[in-house]
């Protein structure tokens, strides 16, 4: 077996599928979905006056 | 093999060719990235930057008022409208027409409001090939300055029902 | 149903193949092929209708066939095949039993019922809405229900994949890190979870809207979330396809990744950033700010494009290194000329890589910029772009892999080896012509999803530059050729799976 501590921290990070999972879902959710939904929700509505 | 586990320590330095390739690729990506915002400001030809919602029946109202006010004729049953210089122009997408037909002047800036009163439509200005998504409930606001005179057509390039392929509009630009 | 612990050992790779996994892969892959057959027939009808010289179908049938083509190809063929791939990448590659095979069968049934429901709705005129079904264009509620069932099934299959990774780790069926192929599929499965979550967020309200429970749905909101599903699912395909390139490189010339760190970094960049790209469908929409558009369409500084550039180096490099080790060292290119071009997997991989990278990737990056999107949005050039990515790229890679799955996993000898060897060439040639025709016509303004580019029935007369018709003809001829290639694929794979000679337990058949 391998001794702990010698393996690069990056390697440990890449092997951690659950961490990658969380990041892979959170990043697009924040930047694409939430940001986009907020812009759509906050867009002004034209007020039509007159006849 | 990609189907067997790698050796225990696989975090190893890249060799020279790999480093060169990746550096070139990173530089290229950064150039691409800088160009997008740069072109947004320098190029001055962008999709709508003024988000605005408008209820379809409200849009119907303003578009009809606009048509009534500046109507100069009719062609194939569709009103022909000649707005004054610099006016707000309303173009309505509906199954399966672009209303009205517009008569514009070369070199004059118009503020276009394009929306739909029923389904999604696709504004496709030909032969320039400039395309915008027209979404009901949203006003696609574009500042357009015709720079050549002549006749232009607007086709529909978003599926909008079985008559979709007959949906054609027209803009005539005069000197 | 087979005993959960029953397995055999593959004579070539030494992997344990569990009977449950094998059956599930079989059923998912065979179903995928049925759907590519339906989608392919629709493709031919659609291509022949768009060609003004033939103009085959009526408008009603054209739009119906186009809807069916999009759904059966893009969703059903691809995803059923990917589910088979996920079971392979987890259970077979890791020598592990599959997590919860019964649930995996349930996932299959959900997907099957969903897809049949969708197809029935489309063919009975209840859902001529294109695969994107943009609100407020409305389909029958059962159409949306079908999509939801399919998506739940696909999500469950991703769950089985992750479950199997966990079992394999707990049972210590492998040591150290995941194999690269499985790592790539993990990336695909992670991307799939975001994709299917967006699907749930948007299809459930749309289903309720079609039932009349919800009165108003903002069409722009629909587009935002729909493309969170619709485009991200293309990123699943990209990631799965790249993983398969690595696998085909290994199966055909024994290529192995030169630097694991670099290959894996590219997959991690996909996981983190590739899903932002959904935005490029919305560049000409009225409602989103330029900041949102630029940030997202650039995949956050084009970092996912960088990842593709890395794979574009790593895969040919792995092939070259493997070939040179075999002694093909003359000149710059002997490694390439002496490659196994007569074996279907190799040309399938190379054409997939070239069509995806050079045509699909470059057009994608170009059309995906804020300003150039104005020149390409909704034109036929767009259809050309994604036939390069998901057809010339993903579908061709899947086809190439099939010729190895049949002998190695399904244990049947391929019937029609010559046909199999020729198939990638025919399909790739047809696709390249189709794509060029579409791109050329689209660049001149020819619209997508359009029954009549001569505008014969319009009250305002309009006609395109005649060059558009030339390009349309090229596309149609390419389409016919590609349909022949598609038929060769379906023919060889169906015949082999059902009628091919059963291989003896220790018989190893890989080389053509
Ligand atoms: C024999 C092979 C194929 C041919 C000849 C073919 C041809 C076509 C044609 C002519 C169109 C219509 C474009 C339009 O009018 O807008 C189309 C659309 C499309 N194709 Fe294919 N195709 C093939 C294979 C595939 C495959 C394998 C996939 C997916 C994996 C695929 C995905 C699509 C999609 C998503 C659309 C767009 C549908 C829409 O606009 O709603 N095609 N194809
Ligand atoms: Cu329309
Ligand atoms: Cu239309």
Coordinates of N, CA and C in Angstrom, one line a residue, chain B residues 1-8 10-15 17-18 21-22 25-26 28-30 32-33 35-37 39-40 45-53 75-76 78 97-98 101 118-122 126-141 153 155-170, chain C residues 13 15 59-60 63 93 128-130 134-137 174-175 177-181 218-220 223 246-247 250 255-262 264 283-287 290 293-294 297-298 301-302 305-306 309-310 313 317 365 368-371 374-379 442-445 447-452 455 457-462 464:
Chain B
X1 N -3.1 1.5 -19.6 CA -4.4 1.4 -20.2 C -5.4 2.4 -19.5
X2 N -6.3 3.0 -20.3 CA -7.2 3.9 -19.6 C -8.3 3.1 -18.8
X3 N -8.3 1.7 -18.9 CA -9.2 1.0 -18.1 C -8.5 0.2 -16.9
X4 N -7.3 0.6 -16.6 CA -6.7 0.1 -15.4 C -6.2 1.3 -14.6
X5 N -6.2 1.1 -13.3 CA -5.8 2.2 -12.4 C -4.3 2.6 -12.7
X6 N -4.1 3.9 -12.7 CA -2.7 4.4 -12.9 C -1.8 4.0 -11.7
X7 N -0.5 4.1 -12.0 CA 0.4 3.9 -10.9 C 0.1 4.7 -9.7
X8 N 0.6 4.4 -8.5 CA 0.2 5.0 -7.3 C 0.5 6.6 -7.3
X10 N 0.8 9.4 -9.7 CA 0.7 9.8 -11.1 C 0.8 11.3 -11.3
X11 N 0.9 12.0 -10.2 CA 1.0 13.5 -10.3 C 2.4 13.8 -10.7
X12 N 2.7 13.9 -12.0 CA 4.1 14.0 -12.4 C 4.2 15.2 -13.3
X13 N 5.4 15.8 -13.4 CA 5.5 17.0 -14.2 C 5.3 16.6 -15.7
X14 N 4.7 17.6 -16.4 CA 4.5 17.4 -17.8 C 5.9 17.5 -18.5
X15 N 6.0 16.9 -19.7 CA 7.2 17.2 -20.4 C 7.1 18.4 -21.4
X17 N 7.0 19.2 -24.7 CA 6.0 19.4 -25.7 C 4.7 19.7 -25.1
X18 N 4.3 18.9 -24.1 CA 3.0 19.2 -23.4 C 3.0 20.6 -22.9
X21 N 2.5 23.1 -25.7 CA 1.1 23.1 -26.3 C 0.1 23.8 -25.3
X22 N 0.2 23.4 -24.1 CA -0.7 24.0 -23.1 C -0.6 25.5 -23.0
X25 N -2.1 27.1 -25.9 CA -3.6 27.0 -25.8 C -4.1 28.0 -24.8
X26 N -3.4 28.1 -23.6 CA -3.9 29.1 -22.6 C -3.9 30.5 -23.2
X28 N -4.1 31.4 -26.3 CA -5.2 31.5 -27.3 C -6.5 31.7 -26.6
X29 N -6.8 31.0 -25.5 CA -8.0 31.1 -24.8 C -8.2 32.5 -24.2
X30 N -7.1 33.0 -23.7 CA -7.1 34.4 -23.1 C -7.4 35.4 -24.1
X32 N -9.1 35.0 -26.9 CA -10.5 34.8 -27.3 C -11.3 35.5 -26.2
X33 N -10.9 35.3 -25.0 CA -11.8 35.9 -23.9 C -11.7 37.4 -23.9
X35 N -11.2 39.3 -26.4 CA -11.9 39.8 -27.6 C -13.4 40.0 -27.4
X36 N -14.0 39.1 -26.6 CA -15.5 39.2 -26.5 C -15.9 40.5 -25.9
X37 N -15.5 40.9 -24.6 CA -15.9 42.2 -24.1 C -15.3 43.3 -24.9
X39 N -14.8 43.6 -28.1 CA -15.6 43.8 -29.3 C -16.9 44.4 -28.9
X40 N -17.4 44.0 -27.7 CA -18.7 44.5 -27.3 C -18.6 46.1 -27.2
X45 N -21.6 46.5 -32.4 CA -22.7 45.8 -33.1 C -23.0 44.6 -32.2
X46 N -24.0 44.8 -31.3 CA -24.3 43.8 -30.3 C -25.8 43.5 -30.3
X47 N -26.1 42.3 -29.7 CA -27.5 42.0 -29.5 C -28.0 43.0 -28.4
X48 N -29.3 42.9 -28.2 CA -30.0 43.8 -27.3 C -29.3 43.9 -25.9
X49 N -29.1 45.1 -25.4 CA -28.5 45.3 -24.1 C -29.5 46.0 -23.2
X50 N -30.7 46.2 -23.6 CA -31.7 46.8 -22.7 C -32.8 45.9 -22.4
X51 N -32.7 45.1 -21.3 CA -33.7 44.1 -21.0 C -35.0 44.9 -20.7
X52 N -36.1 44.4 -21.2 CA -37.4 45.0 -21.0 C -38.5 43.9 -21.2
X53 N -39.3 43.8 -20.2 CA -40.5 42.9 -20.4 C -41.6 43.7 -20.9
X75 N -49.6 46.6 -48.5 CA -49.1 45.7 -49.5 C -49.4 44.3 -49.1
X76 N -50.1 43.6 -50.0 CA -50.5 42.2 -49.7 C -51.3 42.1 -48.4
X78 N -50.8 43.8 -45.8 CA -50.0 44.2 -44.6 C -49.7 45.7 -44.7
X97 N -46.8 36.4 -39.9 CA -46.4 37.6 -40.6 C -45.4 38.4 -39.7
X98 N -44.6 39.3 -40.3 CA -44.0 40.3 -39.6 C -44.7 41.6 -40.0
X101 N -44.8 46.3 -42.7 CA -43.7 46.5 -43.7 C -43.1 47.9 -43.4
X118 N -47.7 35.9 -30.0 CA -48.1 34.6 -29.8 C -46.9 33.7 -29.4
X119 N -46.3 33.0 -30.4 CA -45.2 32.0 -30.0 C -43.9 32.7 -30.2
X120 N -42.9 31.9 -30.0 CA -41.5 32.3 -30.2 C -41.3 32.5 -31.8
X121 N -40.6 33.5 -32.2 CA -40.3 33.7 -33.6 C -38.8 34.0 -33.7
X122 N -38.3 33.8 -35.0 CA -36.9 34.1 -35.2 C -36.8 35.2 -36.2
X126 N -32.5 39.4 -44.1 CA -31.8 38.9 -45.3 C -31.7 40.0 -46.3
X127 N -30.6 40.1 -47.1 CA -29.5 39.1 -47.2 C -28.4 39.4 -46.3
X128 N -28.6 40.3 -45.3 CA -27.5 40.5 -44.4 C -27.2 39.4 -43.5
X129 N -28.2 38.5 -43.2 CA -28.1 37.4 -42.3 C -27.8 37.9 -40.9
X130 N -28.7 38.7 -40.3 CA -28.6 39.1 -38.9 C -29.8 38.5 -38.2
X131 N -29.6 37.8 -37.1 CA -30.6 37.0 -36.5 C -30.8 37.2 -35.0
X132 N -32.1 37.4 -34.6 CA -32.4 37.6 -33.2 C -33.5 36.7 -32.8
X133 N -33.5 36.2 -31.5 CA -34.6 35.5 -31.0 C -35.7 36.4 -30.5
X134 N -36.9 36.2 -31.0 CA -38.0 37.1 -30.6 C -38.9 36.3 -29.6
X135 N -39.0 36.8 -28.4 CA -39.6 36.1 -27.3 C -40.9 36.8 -26.9
X136 N -42.0 36.1 -26.9 CA -43.2 36.8 -26.4 C -43.0 37.2 -24.9
X137 N -43.5 38.4 -24.6 CA -43.4 38.9 -23.2 C -42.1 39.7 -23.0
X138 N -41.2 39.7 -24.0 CA -40.0 40.4 -23.9 C -39.8 41.3 -25.1
X139 N -39.3 42.5 -24.9 CA -39.1 43.5 -26.0 C -37.6 43.4 -26.4
X140 N -37.4 42.9 -27.6 CA -36.0 42.9 -28.1 C -35.7 44.3 -28.7
X141 N -34.9 45.1 -27.9 CA -34.7 46.5 -28.3 C -33.3 46.6 -29.0
X153 N -35.4 41.6 -46.5 CA -36.5 40.7 -46.1 C -36.2 40.2 -44.7
X155 N -37.0 36.9 -42.6 CA -37.7 35.6 -42.6 C -37.9 35.2 -41.1
X156 N -38.6 34.1 -40.9 CA -38.7 33.6 -39.6 C -37.9 32.3 -39.5
X157 N -37.0 32.3 -38.5 CA -36.1 31.1 -38.4 C -36.2 30.4 -37.1
X158 N -37.4 30.6 -36.4 CA -37.7 29.8 -35.2 C -39.0 29.1 -35.5
X159 N -39.1 27.8 -35.3 CA -40.4 27.1 -35.6 C -41.5 27.7 -34.9
X160 N -42.6 28.1 -35.6 CA -43.7 28.8 -35.0 C -45.0 28.2 -35.5
X161 N -45.1 26.9 -35.8 CA -46.3 26.3 -36.2 C -46.2 26.0 -37.7
X162 N -47.3 25.4 -38.2 CA -47.2 24.8 -39.5 C -47.0 25.8 -40.7
X163 N -47.3 27.1 -40.4 CA -47.1 28.0 -41.5 C -45.8 28.8 -41.4
X164 N -44.9 28.3 -40.5 CA -43.6 28.9 -40.2 C -42.8 29.3 -41.5
X165 N -42.8 28.4 -42.4 CA -42.0 28.7 -43.6 C -42.6 29.7 -44.6
X166 N -43.8 30.2 -44.2 CA -44.4 31.3 -45.1 C -44.2 32.7 -44.5
X167 N -43.6 32.7 -43.3 CA -43.5 34.0 -42.6 C -42.4 34.9 -43.1
X168 N -42.7 35.9 -43.9 CA -41.7 36.8 -44.5 C -42.2 38.2 -44.3
X169 N -41.2 39.1 -43.9 CA -41.5 40.5 -43.7 C -40.6 41.3 -44.6
X170 N -40.8 42.6 -44.6 CA -40.0 43.4 -45.5 C -39.6 44.8 -44.9
Chain C
X13 N -9.1 -8.5 -21.6 CA -8.7 -7.5 -20.7 C -8.5 -8.0 -19.2
X15 N -10.9 -8.5 -17.3 CA -11.9 -7.9 -16.4 C -12.9 -9.0 -16.0
X59 N -45.7 19.8 -45.2 CA -45.2 20.5 -44.0 C -45.5 19.9 -42.7
X60 N -46.8 19.4 -42.5 CA -47.2 18.8 -41.3 C -46.2 17.6 -40.9
X63 N -42.5 18.7 -40.1 CA -42.2 19.2 -38.7 C -42.3 18.1 -37.7
X93 N -15.1 -2.2 -15.8 CA -13.8 -1.6 -15.7 C -13.2 -1.8 -14.2
X128 N -46.0 18.3 -32.1 CA -45.1 18.8 -33.1 C -44.5 20.1 -32.6
X129 N -43.5 20.0 -31.7 CA -43.0 21.1 -31.0 C -41.5 21.2 -31.1
X130 N -40.8 20.4 -31.9 CA -39.4 20.3 -31.9 C -38.9 19.8 -30.5
X134 N -40.4 24.9 -27.1 CA -40.4 26.2 -26.5 C -41.8 26.7 -26.1
X135 N -42.0 27.0 -24.8 CA -43.2 27.6 -24.3 C -43.3 29.0 -25.0
X136 N -44.4 29.4 -25.5 CA -45.8 28.9 -25.2 C -46.3 27.9 -26.3
X137 N -45.5 27.4 -27.1 CA -45.9 26.3 -28.0 C -46.2 25.1 -27.1
X174 N -10.3 -2.3 -6.9 CA -9.2 -1.7 -7.6 C -8.3 -1.0 -6.6
X175 N -7.1 -0.6 -7.0 CA -6.2 0.0 -6.1 C -5.9 1.4 -6.5
X177 N -6.1 5.2 -7.7 CA -7.1 6.1 -8.3 C -7.9 5.3 -9.3
X178 N -9.1 5.9 -9.7 CA -9.9 5.3 -10.7 C -9.2 5.3 -12.0
X179 N -9.4 4.3 -12.9 CA -8.8 4.3 -14.2 C -9.3 5.5 -15.0
X180 N -8.5 6.0 -15.9 CA -8.9 7.2 -16.6 C -10.2 7.2 -17.3
X181 N -10.6 6.1 -17.9 CA -11.8 5.9 -18.6 C -13.0 6.1 -17.6
X218 N -42.9 32.1 -18.1 CA -42.2 33.1 -18.8 C -41.3 32.3 -19.9
X219 N -41.6 32.6 -21.2 CA -40.9 31.9 -22.2 C -39.3 32.1 -22.1
X220 N -38.9 33.2 -21.7 CA -37.5 33.5 -21.6 C -36.9 32.6 -20.4
X223 N -36.5 29.2 -21.7 CA -35.3 29.0 -22.5 C -34.0 28.9 -21.7
X246 N -10.1 7.7 -25.6 CA -9.0 7.1 -24.9 C -9.2 5.6 -24.9
X247 N -10.4 5.1 -24.8 CA -10.6 3.6 -24.8 C -10.3 3.0 -26.1
X250 N -6.8 2.7 -26.8 CA -6.2 1.5 -26.2 C -6.6 0.2 -26.9
X255 N -2.8 2.2 -27.1 CA -2.3 3.5 -26.6 C -2.6 3.7 -25.1
X256 N -1.7 4.2 -24.3 CA -2.1 4.5 -23.0 C -1.7 6.0 -22.7
X257 N -2.5 6.6 -21.8 CA -2.4 8.0 -21.5 C -0.9 8.3 -21.2
X258 N -0.3 9.4 -21.8 CA 1.1 9.7 -21.6 C 1.3 10.3 -20.2
X259 N 0.4 11.2 -19.9 CA 0.5 11.9 -18.6 C -0.9 12.0 -17.9
X260 N -1.1 11.1 -16.9 CA -2.4 11.1 -16.3 C -2.8 12.4 -15.7
X261 N -1.8 13.1 -15.2 CA -2.1 14.4 -14.6 C -2.8 15.3 -15.6
X262 N -2.2 15.4 -16.8 CA -2.8 16.3 -17.8 C -4.1 15.9 -18.3
X264 N -6.3 14.1 -16.7 CA -7.3 14.3 -15.7 C -7.7 15.7 -15.4
X283 N -27.6 34.0 -26.7 CA -26.9 35.3 -27.0 C -27.7 36.3 -27.7
X284 N -28.7 35.9 -28.5 CA -29.5 36.9 -29.2 C -30.8 37.1 -28.5
X285 N -31.0 36.5 -27.3 CA -32.2 36.8 -26.6 C -32.3 38.2 -26.1
X286 N -33.5 38.7 -25.8 CA -33.5 40.1 -25.4 C -33.1 40.3 -23.9
X287 N -33.1 39.3 -23.1 CA -33.2 39.6 -21.6 C -32.0 39.5 -20.8
X290 N -25.0 41.6 -20.9 CA -23.8 41.2 -21.6 C -22.8 40.5 -20.6
X293 N -23.7 37.0 -20.3 CA -23.4 36.3 -21.6 C -22.0 36.1 -21.8
X294 N -21.1 37.1 -21.5 CA -19.7 36.9 -21.8 C -19.1 36.0 -20.8
X297 N -20.7 32.3 -21.7 CA -20.3 31.7 -23.0 C -18.9 31.4 -23.1
X298 N -18.1 32.2 -22.4 CA -16.6 31.9 -22.5 C -16.3 30.8 -21.6
X301 N -13.7 32.2 -19.0 CA -12.3 32.3 -19.6 C -11.9 31.2 -20.5
X302 N -12.9 30.5 -21.1 CA -12.6 29.5 -22.1 C -11.8 28.3 -21.5
X305 N -12.7 25.1 -23.1 CA -12.1 24.9 -24.4 C -10.6 24.5 -24.3
X306 N -9.9 25.0 -23.3 CA -8.6 24.6 -23.0 C -8.5 23.1 -22.7
X309 N -8.6 21.3 -25.9 CA -7.3 21.4 -26.5 C -6.3 20.4 -25.9
X310 N -6.4 20.2 -24.6 CA -5.5 19.3 -24.0 C -5.8 17.8 -24.5
X313 N -4.3 17.1 -27.8 CA -2.9 16.7 -27.8 C -2.7 15.3 -27.3
X317 N -1.1 11.9 -29.2 CA 0.2 11.7 -28.6 C 0.3 10.2 -28.1
X365 N -16.8 27.6 -31.1 CA -16.2 28.7 -30.4 C -16.5 30.0 -31.2
X368 N -20.2 30.9 -30.8 CA -20.6 31.2 -29.4 C -20.1 32.5 -28.9
X369 N -19.7 33.4 -29.8 CA -19.4 34.8 -29.3 C -20.6 35.7 -29.5
X370 N -20.6 36.7 -28.6 CA -21.8 37.5 -28.5 C -22.2 38.1 -29.9
X371 N -21.2 38.6 -30.7 CA -21.5 39.2 -31.9 C -21.8 38.3 -33.1
X374 N -25.1 36.6 -33.8 CA -26.1 37.3 -34.6 C -26.0 36.7 -36.0
X375 N -24.9 36.4 -36.5 CA -24.7 35.9 -37.9 C -25.1 34.4 -38.0
X376 N -25.3 33.7 -37.0 CA -25.5 32.3 -37.1 C -26.7 31.7 -36.4
X377 N -27.2 32.5 -35.4 CA -28.3 32.0 -34.6 C -29.5 31.5 -35.4
X378 N -30.0 30.3 -35.1 CA -31.1 29.8 -35.8 C -30.9 29.6 -37.3
X379 N -29.7 29.7 -37.8 CA -29.5 29.4 -39.2 C -29.1 27.9 -39.4
X442 N -26.3 28.0 -44.4 CA -26.6 28.7 -43.2 C -25.9 30.1 -43.1
X443 N -24.7 30.1 -43.6 CA -23.9 31.3 -43.6 C -24.5 32.3 -44.5
X444 N -25.2 31.8 -45.5 CA -25.9 32.8 -46.4 C -27.3 33.1 -45.9
X445 N -27.7 32.6 -44.7 CA -28.9 32.9 -44.1 C -30.0 31.9 -44.1
X447 N -32.5 29.3 -43.0 CA -32.9 29.0 -41.7 C -32.9 27.5 -41.3
X448 N -32.8 27.2 -40.1 CA -33.0 25.8 -39.6 C -34.5 25.6 -39.4
X449 N -34.9 24.3 -39.2 CA -36.3 24.0 -39.0 C -37.3 24.6 -40.0
X450 N -37.0 24.4 -41.3 CA -37.7 25.2 -42.3 C -38.1 24.3 -43.4
X451 N -39.4 24.3 -43.8 CA -39.9 23.3 -44.8 C -39.6 23.8 -46.2
X452 N -39.5 25.1 -46.4 CA -39.4 25.5 -47.8 C -38.5 26.8 -48.0
X455 N -39.6 29.6 -50.3 CA -40.7 30.6 -49.9 C -41.8 30.6 -50.9
X457 N -44.8 29.7 -50.8 CA -46.2 30.0 -50.4 C -46.3 31.4 -49.6
X458 N -45.2 32.2 -49.6 CA -45.3 33.4 -48.8 C -46.0 34.5 -49.5
X459 N -46.8 35.3 -48.8 CA -47.4 36.4 -49.5 C -46.5 37.5 -49.9
X460 N -45.4 37.7 -49.1 CA -44.3 38.6 -49.6 C -43.3 37.7 -50.2
X461 N -43.0 37.9 -51.5 CA -42.1 37.0 -52.2 C -40.7 37.3 -51.8
X462 N -39.9 36.2 -51.6 CA -38.5 36.3 -51.3 C -37.8 35.1 -51.8
X464 N -33.6 33.3 -51.8 CA -32.2 33.4 -51.5 C -31.3 33.5 -52.7

